[in-house]
Amino acid sequence: MTQVFKAEPYDLPFEPEHTALIIIDMQRDFLEPGGFGAMLGNDVSLLRSAIGPCKAVLDAARRAGIFVLHTREGHSTDLSDCPPTKVARGGLKTGIGAQGPMGRILVRGEPGHDIIPELYPIAGEPIIDKPGKGAFYATDLELKLRNRGIKTLIVCGVTTEVCVHTTVREANDRGFECVVVSDATGSYFPEFQRIGLEQIKAQGGIFGWVAPSSAIVAALA
Ligand code: C5J
């Protein structure tokens, strides 16, 4: 049955059976001290306000039987799937692959690479391990969504202007309709958070829709 997300720039109709929640990169490496985000000089506490709203949407999606997927940005232990340019970027002393307080930075299997405990996946919720910023690049995400007949994506996670934006742009070009959950996304830069959300919904929803977690939870109830 068709339902509606109260969203901007206008309401978005959706069918729960053709809708998925995708939670982008809510990893310790981005949200906790000592990870990749902190090594880049960011104040990780700025992202933590997204955890509560993200959990509210996750709980609502689970109750409604919506397909849930999680993503993690990171690389294999030998970094063979990481462009050397990505390792070199920023000239960091403790960059990708280096030992940090939560293990090797952005390396699969390390504590820092994993999803924060508050939002930990449960059985039946695929985890997409992605080497890039976009969740479609070099992953089987599109296959998994098409096999389930998914048309609409509820998008939460971090960071708004990097992995959330890249994923939404990739999804939009593939014909998926994305609603980005404003308070369940986060950026290390408040102005990027505001502008990143504006960019999604500008020009009649050039990349998609934006709605607060309260509107998503209400629509899924
Ligand atoms: C970044 C991400 N910011 N998940 N990754 O490097 O947005």
XYZ file of C-alpha atoms and ligand atoms in Angstrom:
228
model
C 0.000 0.000 0.000
C 1.347 3.427 -0.912
C 2.191 5.690 2.018
C 3.835 9.094 2.234
C 6.931 10.593 3.834
C 6.304 14.221 4.844
C 9.456 15.642 3.291
C 10.977 18.572 1.464
C 10.745 19.776 -1.260
C 7.420 17.861 -1.363
C 5.883 14.712 0.064
C 7.415 11.445 -1.143
C 5.090 8.459 -1.740
C 6.600 5.070 -0.879
C 5.620 1.424 -0.586
C 7.138 -0.215 2.524
C 7.868 -3.476 0.689
C 9.870 -1.547 -1.928
C 11.703 0.640 0.589
C 15.059 0.093 2.332
C 16.901 1.894 5.113
C 20.606 2.341 4.451
C 22.824 3.510 7.306
C 26.086 4.907 6.017
C 29.406 4.382 7.842
C 28.311 4.759 11.478
C 31.737 3.365 12.364
C 33.911 3.866 15.405
C 36.621 5.264 13.079
C 34.372 8.238 12.306
C 32.493 8.666 15.588
C 34.994 7.875 18.334
C 38.261 9.525 19.392
C 41.385 7.963 17.867
C 39.833 6.965 14.532
C 40.202 8.241 10.985
C 37.964 11.273 11.553
C 39.975 12.371 14.562
C 43.296 11.763 12.733
C 42.104 14.206 10.077
C 41.820 16.834 12.813
C 38.051 16.706 13.260
C 35.980 17.035 16.429
C 34.184 13.672 16.389
C 31.666 14.781 19.016
C 29.947 16.777 16.242
C 28.770 13.552 14.616
C 27.374 11.956 17.735
C 24.101 13.910 17.699
C 23.090 11.735 14.725
C 23.189 8.523 16.797
C 19.864 8.972 18.655
C 17.790 9.919 15.565
C 19.516 7.146 13.588
C 18.540 4.625 16.272
C 14.941 5.899 16.247
C 14.720 5.366 12.472
C 16.448 1.973 12.721
C 14.019 0.785 15.417
C 11.029 2.047 13.385
C 12.310 0.312 10.232
C 12.857 -2.950 12.109
C 9.336 -2.771 13.586
C 7.869 -2.061 10.129
C 9.794 -4.930 8.504
C 11.686 -2.558 6.193
C 14.842 -3.989 4.585
C 17.839 -2.572 6.496
C 21.432 -2.368 5.229
C 24.562 -0.920 6.825
C 27.757 0.234 5.152
C 31.343 0.510 6.333
C 34.141 2.362 4.591
C 37.426 0.492 4.737
C 40.032 -1.683 3.136
C 41.538 -5.158 3.129
C 44.539 -5.761 5.403
C 47.017 -5.498 2.503
C 45.330 -2.249 1.309
C 45.241 -3.695 -2.217
C 41.755 -2.211 -2.686
C 42.844 1.248 -1.556
C 44.166 3.680 -4.156
C 47.675 4.837 -3.150
C 46.367 8.385 -3.626
C 43.825 7.797 -0.841
C 46.550 6.572 1.527
C 48.774 9.545 0.684
C 46.035 12.204 0.870
C 46.539 14.732 3.642
C 50.105 13.618 4.355
C 48.980 12.114 7.673
C 51.433 10.508 10.082
C 48.687 8.137 11.230
C 46.621 7.637 8.076
C 44.769 4.722 6.452
C 46.401 1.394 7.369
C 48.478 2.870 10.214
C 48.137 1.669 13.795
C 45.829 3.850 15.897
C 44.214 3.466 19.324
C 41.392 1.362 17.781
C 43.628 -0.755 15.547
C 44.711 -0.080 11.981
C 42.811 2.905 10.625
C 39.952 2.027 8.214
C 41.089 -1.594 7.890
C 38.471 -4.367 7.878
C 38.424 -6.524 10.968
C 39.923 -3.818 13.199
C 37.841 -2.491 16.132
C 37.762 1.057 14.727
C 36.379 -0.114 11.403
C 33.303 -1.660 12.970
C 29.877 -0.138 13.469
C 29.224 1.627 16.783
C 27.475 -0.617 19.357
C 24.371 1.605 19.523
C 23.503 0.808 15.879
C 24.951 -2.672 15.544
C 23.377 -4.752 12.749
C 21.220 -7.749 13.626
C 20.809 -11.001 11.692
C 19.397 -10.457 8.216
C 20.758 -6.919 7.824
C 23.516 -6.949 5.195
C 26.721 -5.022 5.801
C 28.172 -3.527 2.637
C 31.936 -3.125 2.919
C 32.884 -0.354 0.548
C 36.338 0.855 -0.457
C 35.087 4.239 -1.665
C 32.907 7.064 -0.485
C 29.896 5.927 -2.512
C 28.170 2.713 -1.399
C 27.534 1.585 -4.994
C 31.164 1.785 -6.135
C 32.844 -1.682 -6.195
C 30.098 -3.317 -4.081
C 27.053 -5.555 -4.655
C 24.658 -3.003 -3.137
C 22.739 -2.385 -6.370
C 22.285 -6.126 -6.946
C 20.946 -6.607 -3.426
C 18.494 -3.705 -3.803
C 17.265 -4.780 -7.259
C 16.800 -8.389 -6.120
C 14.483 -7.123 -3.367
C 12.602 -4.784 -5.730
C 13.715 -1.727 -3.761
C 12.778 1.659 -5.253
C 13.007 4.051 -2.302
C 15.945 4.541 0.083
C 15.828 6.107 3.527
C 19.393 7.350 4.060
C 21.057 8.009 7.436
C 24.700 8.162 8.506
C 27.911 10.097 8.162
C 29.303 12.245 6.838
C 26.624 14.224 5.077
C 28.739 15.934 2.449
C 31.054 12.971 1.806
C 29.739 9.381 1.945
C 26.045 10.240 2.342
C 26.139 12.671 -0.588
C 28.202 10.397 -2.828
C 25.869 7.467 -2.157
C 22.708 9.514 -2.717
C 24.078 10.854 -5.992
C 24.968 7.330 -7.132
C 21.524 6.057 -6.104
C 19.731 8.936 -7.808
C 21.537 8.274 -11.091
C 20.425 4.642 -10.845
C 16.748 5.633 -10.474
C 16.321 5.157 -6.721
C 14.369 7.798 -4.792
C 16.267 8.847 -1.659
C 15.001 10.568 1.440
C 17.892 11.825 3.564
C 17.117 12.004 7.275
C 18.298 15.453 8.359
C 18.993 14.850 12.070
C 20.189 11.265 11.508
C 23.075 12.479 9.341
C 26.087 14.437 10.516
C 29.129 16.397 9.456
C 32.281 17.615 11.204
C 31.392 21.010 9.687
C 28.029 22.543 10.678
C 27.917 24.666 7.514
C 28.489 21.590 5.327
C 25.638 19.820 7.160
C 23.248 22.669 6.390
C 24.384 23.197 2.802
C 24.679 19.449 2.121
C 21.011 18.965 2.978
C 20.006 22.069 0.982
C 21.807 20.667 -2.063
C 19.866 17.385 -1.910
C 16.444 19.013 -2.005
C 17.205 22.093 -4.171
C 15.776 22.500 -7.680
C 12.724 20.353 -7.007
C 14.749 17.604 -5.319
C 17.670 17.366 -7.728
C 19.201 14.493 -5.732
C 16.241 13.562 -3.511
C 14.223 14.522 -0.471
C 15.030 15.609 3.099
C 12.942 14.848 6.198
C 13.517 14.770 9.961
C 13.615 11.441 11.806
C 10.243 12.255 13.420
C 8.580 12.293 9.976
C 10.200 8.983 8.983
C 9.251 7.312 12.268
C 5.658 8.612 11.962
C 5.335 7.328 8.392
C 6.685 3.883 9.323
C 4.464 3.544 12.417
C 34.715 10.268 5.094
C 32.570 9.200 5.194
N 34.243 11.438 5.516
N 31.991 8.095 5.634
N 33.919 9.172 5.013
O 35.889 10.151 4.795
O 31.922 10.211 4.984
